[in-house]
Amino acid sequence: MKFSIDRQDQYTILTIDEEKLDSTIAPEVKSEFVTLQAEGVENVVVNMSVVKYSDSSGLSALLVGNRLFKESGSFIMCGVNEHVMKLIKISMLDKVMDILPTQEEAVEAVMFNEIEKGLREEGGEE
């Protein structure tokens, strides 16, 4: 398997276990995002600490995940390598995607977003 899944109550961590996020793995990653959404997952953290290289198909897979989860929850990438980050910035995707340095920070951000969402829902019911 080219990635691993760690399911928690409030979020799921997808860790990409390949150095290259390219056309050989991108379709599987996209498919996993669709599967997770179909299973009711709302918050995804993508740990990219192993990834050293990405091409446009890899970025496309990440954009699919961002689009699927951002509307109802969170999609946060973490551990992004310097080379991959340059590509993300050149593509201006850092403006539309949430990227944090560590998995711990990403999980904290998900939990914060969940608390905010809960408060908004409570406020809307009154």
PDB file of C-alpha atoms in Angstrom:
ATOM      1  CA  MET A   1       0.000   0.000   0.000  1.00  0.00           C
ATOM      2  CA  LYS A   2       1.276   3.432  -0.928  1.00  0.00           C
ATOM      3  CA  PHE A   3      -0.505   5.190   1.912  1.00  0.00           C
ATOM      4  CA  SER A   4      -1.883   4.381   5.333  1.00  0.00           C
ATOM      5  CA  ILE A   5      -5.097   5.398   7.061  1.00  0.00           C
ATOM      6  CA  ASP A   6      -5.492   6.167  10.769  1.00  0.00           C
ATOM      7  CA  ARG A   7      -9.151   6.718  11.700  1.00  0.00           C
ATOM      8  CA  GLN A   8      -9.998   8.678  14.824  1.00  0.00           C
ATOM      9  CA  ASP A   9     -13.380   9.883  16.100  1.00  0.00           C
ATOM     10  CA  GLN A  10     -13.104  13.452  14.803  1.00  0.00           C
ATOM     11  CA  TYR A  11     -10.649  13.031  11.920  1.00  0.00           C
ATOM     12  CA  THR A  12      -8.783  10.628   9.653  1.00  0.00           C
ATOM     13  CA  ILE A  13      -5.061  10.832   8.929  1.00  0.00           C
ATOM     14  CA  LEU A  14      -3.940   9.719   5.483  1.00  0.00           C
ATOM     15  CA  THR A  15      -0.168   9.274   5.434  1.00  0.00           C
ATOM     16  CA  ILE A  16       1.414   9.040   2.004  1.00  0.00           C
ATOM     17  CA  ASP A  17       4.185   6.448   2.289  1.00  0.00           C
ATOM     18  CA  GLU A  18       5.863   7.151  -1.050  1.00  0.00           C
ATOM     19  CA  GLU A  19       8.616   9.619  -1.899  1.00  0.00           C
ATOM     20  CA  LYS A  20       6.860  10.565  -5.146  1.00  0.00           C
ATOM     21  CA  LEU A  21       3.290  11.795  -5.311  1.00  0.00           C
ATOM     22  CA  ASP A  22       2.901  11.461  -9.052  1.00  0.00           C
ATOM     23  CA  SER A  23       0.756   9.805 -11.726  1.00  0.00           C
ATOM     24  CA  THR A  24       1.539   6.318 -10.387  1.00  0.00           C
ATOM     25  CA  ILE A  25      -0.094   6.962  -6.994  1.00  0.00           C
ATOM     26  CA  ALA A  26      -2.360   9.998  -7.547  1.00  0.00           C
ATOM     27  CA  PRO A  27      -5.378   8.006  -8.847  1.00  0.00           C
ATOM     28  CA  GLU A  28      -5.306   5.775  -5.741  1.00  0.00           C
ATOM     29  CA  VAL A  29      -5.094   8.803  -3.448  1.00  0.00           C
ATOM     30  CA  LYS A  30      -8.038  10.480  -5.237  1.00  0.00           C
ATOM     31  CA  SER A  31     -10.021   7.265  -4.978  1.00  0.00           C
ATOM     32  CA  GLU A  32      -9.286   7.011  -1.253  1.00  0.00           C
ATOM     33  CA  PHE A  33     -10.500  10.585  -0.711  1.00  0.00           C
ATOM     34  CA  VAL A  34     -13.778   9.739  -2.475  1.00  0.00           C
ATOM     35  CA  THR A  35     -14.132   6.546  -0.406  1.00  0.00           C
ATOM     36  CA  LEU A  36     -13.489   8.392   2.861  1.00  0.00           C
ATOM     37  CA  GLN A  37     -16.092  11.008   1.992  1.00  0.00           C
ATOM     38  CA  ALA A  38     -18.624   8.297   1.077  1.00  0.00           C
ATOM     39  CA  GLU A  39     -17.987   6.711   4.489  1.00  0.00           C
ATOM     40  CA  GLY A  40     -18.943   9.970   6.197  1.00  0.00           C
ATOM     41  CA  VAL A  41     -15.472  11.238   7.090  1.00  0.00           C
ATOM     42  CA  GLU A  42     -15.536  15.042   7.395  1.00  0.00           C
ATOM     43  CA  ASN A  43     -11.988  15.926   8.475  1.00  0.00           C
ATOM     44  CA  VAL A  44      -8.825  14.700   6.790  1.00  0.00           C
ATOM     45  CA  VAL A  45      -5.201  15.358   7.677  1.00  0.00           C
ATOM     46  CA  VAL A  46      -2.758  14.407   4.912  1.00  0.00           C
ATOM     47  CA  ASN A  47       0.704  13.677   6.291  1.00  0.00           C
ATOM     48  CA  MET A  48       3.220  14.240   3.502  1.00  0.00           C
ATOM     49  CA  SER A  49       6.416  13.969   5.549  1.00  0.00           C
ATOM     50  CA  VAL A  50       7.711  11.082   3.383  1.00  0.00           C
ATOM     51  CA  VAL A  51       6.901  12.801   0.060  1.00  0.00           C
ATOM     52  CA  LYS A  52       9.937  14.420  -1.559  1.00  0.00           C
ATOM     53  CA  TYR A  53       8.483  15.091  -5.027  1.00  0.00           C
ATOM     54  CA  SER A  54       5.102  15.834  -6.571  1.00  0.00           C
ATOM     55  CA  ASP A  55       3.959  16.521 -10.091  1.00  0.00           C
ATOM     56  CA  SER A  56       0.742  18.062 -11.403  1.00  0.00           C
ATOM     57  CA  SER A  57      -1.216  14.821 -11.004  1.00  0.00           C
ATOM     58  CA  GLY A  58      -0.177  14.676  -7.347  1.00  0.00           C
ATOM     59  CA  LEU A  59      -1.316  18.255  -6.804  1.00  0.00           C
ATOM     60  CA  SER A  60      -4.547  17.432  -8.616  1.00  0.00           C
ATOM     61  CA  ALA A  61      -5.200  14.560  -6.178  1.00  0.00           C
ATOM     62  CA  LEU A  62      -4.685  16.935  -3.253  1.00  0.00           C
ATOM     63  CA  LEU A  63      -7.051  19.479  -4.817  1.00  0.00           C
ATOM     64  CA  VAL A  64      -9.715  16.779  -5.146  1.00  0.00           C
ATOM     65  CA  GLY A  65      -9.342  16.036  -1.432  1.00  0.00           C
ATOM     66  CA  ASN A  66      -9.464  19.724  -0.595  1.00  0.00           C
ATOM     67  CA  ARG A  67     -12.665  20.185  -2.610  1.00  0.00           C
ATOM     68  CA  LEU A  68     -14.349  17.105  -1.110  1.00  0.00           C
ATOM     69  CA  PHE A  69     -13.677  17.864   2.549  1.00  0.00           C
ATOM     70  CA  LYS A  70     -13.365  21.643   2.812  1.00  0.00           C
ATOM     71  CA  GLU A  71     -17.090  22.287   2.379  1.00  0.00           C
ATOM     72  CA  SER A  72     -18.288  20.192   5.321  1.00  0.00           C
ATOM     73  CA  GLY A  73     -15.128  19.855   7.393  1.00  0.00           C
ATOM     74  CA  SER A  74     -11.367  20.232   7.200  1.00  0.00           C
ATOM     75  CA  PHE A  75      -8.645  19.203   4.775  1.00  0.00           C
ATOM     76  CA  ILE A  76      -5.192  19.968   6.151  1.00  0.00           C
ATOM     77  CA  MET A  77      -1.814  18.939   4.782  1.00  0.00           C
ATOM     78  CA  CYS A  78       1.228  18.649   7.013  1.00  0.00           C
ATOM     79  CA  GLY A  79       4.885  17.725   6.771  1.00  0.00           C
ATOM     80  CA  VAL A  80       5.189  19.198   3.285  1.00  0.00           C
ATOM     81  CA  ASN A  81       8.735  18.988   1.911  1.00  0.00           C
ATOM     82  CA  GLU A  82      10.453  22.189   0.735  1.00  0.00           C
ATOM     83  CA  HIS A  83      10.469  21.129  -2.945  1.00  0.00           C
ATOM     84  CA  VAL A  84       6.779  20.223  -2.890  1.00  0.00           C
ATOM     85  CA  MET A  85       5.970  23.459  -1.048  1.00  0.00           C
ATOM     86  CA  LYS A  86       7.712  25.475  -3.792  1.00  0.00           C
ATOM     87  CA  LEU A  87       5.535  23.770  -6.386  1.00  0.00           C
ATOM     88  CA  ILE A  88       2.416  24.464  -4.299  1.00  0.00           C
ATOM     89  CA  LYS A  89       3.380  28.145  -3.989  1.00  0.00           C
ATOM     90  CA  ILE A  90       4.214  28.507  -7.690  1.00  0.00           C
ATOM     91  CA  SER A  91       0.793  27.039  -8.464  1.00  0.00           C
ATOM     92  CA  MET A  92      -0.713  29.433  -5.877  1.00  0.00           C
ATOM     93  CA  LEU A  93      -2.397  26.490  -4.183  1.00  0.00           C
ATOM     94  CA  ASP A  94      -1.149  27.701  -0.807  1.00  0.00           C
ATOM     95  CA  LYS A  95      -3.940  30.294  -1.081  1.00  0.00           C
ATOM     96  CA  VAL A  96      -6.680  27.639  -1.215  1.00  0.00           C
ATOM     97  CA  MET A  97      -5.208  24.791   0.836  1.00  0.00           C
ATOM     98  CA  ASP A  98      -4.496  24.606   4.564  1.00  0.00           C
ATOM     99  CA  ILE A  99      -0.889  23.576   5.197  1.00  0.00           C
ATOM    100  CA  LEU A 100       0.680  23.245   8.637  1.00  0.00           C
ATOM    101  CA  PRO A 101       4.199  22.156   9.612  1.00  0.00           C
ATOM    102  CA  THR A 102       3.380  19.136  11.805  1.00  0.00           C
ATOM    103  CA  GLN A 103       0.728  16.472  12.179  1.00  0.00           C
ATOM    104  CA  GLU A 104       0.128  17.591  15.763  1.00  0.00           C
ATOM    105  CA  GLU A 105      -0.648  21.144  14.612  1.00  0.00           C
ATOM    106  CA  ALA A 106      -2.924  19.807  11.880  1.00  0.00           C
ATOM    107  CA  VAL A 107      -4.872  17.675  14.376  1.00  0.00           C
ATOM    108  CA  GLU A 108      -5.174  20.664  16.739  1.00  0.00           C
ATOM    109  CA  ALA A 109      -6.532  22.767  13.856  1.00  0.00           C
ATOM    110  CA  VAL A 110      -9.125  20.090  13.045  1.00  0.00           C
ATOM    111  CA  MET A 111     -10.225  19.955  16.676  1.00  0.00           C
ATOM    112  CA  PHE A 112     -10.448  23.761  16.830  1.00  0.00           C
ATOM    113  CA  ASN A 113     -12.536  23.793  13.633  1.00  0.00           C
ATOM    114  CA  GLU A 114     -14.854  21.148  15.108  1.00  0.00           C
ATOM    115  CA  ILE A 115     -15.346  23.219  18.271  1.00  0.00           C
ATOM    116  CA  GLU A 116     -16.119  26.309  16.169  1.00  0.00           C
ATOM    117  CA  LYS A 117     -18.543  24.330  14.014  1.00  0.00           C
ATOM    118  CA  GLY A 118     -20.314  23.039  17.133  1.00  0.00           C
ATOM    119  CA  LEU A 119     -20.642  26.553  18.526  1.00  0.00           C
ATOM    120  CA  ARG A 120     -22.043  27.860  15.226  1.00  0.00           C
ATOM    121  CA  GLU A 121     -24.593  25.033  15.130  1.00  0.00           C
ATOM    122  CA  GLU A 122     -25.649  25.721  18.723  1.00  0.00           C
ATOM    123  CA  GLY A 123     -25.983  29.429  17.980  1.00  0.00           C
ATOM    124  CA  GLY A 124     -28.063  28.732  14.885  1.00  0.00           C
ATOM    125  CA  GLU A 125     -30.562  26.599  16.781  1.00  0.00           C
ATOM    126  CA  GLU A 126     -31.487  29.294  19.293  1.00  0.00           C
TER     127      GLU A 126
END
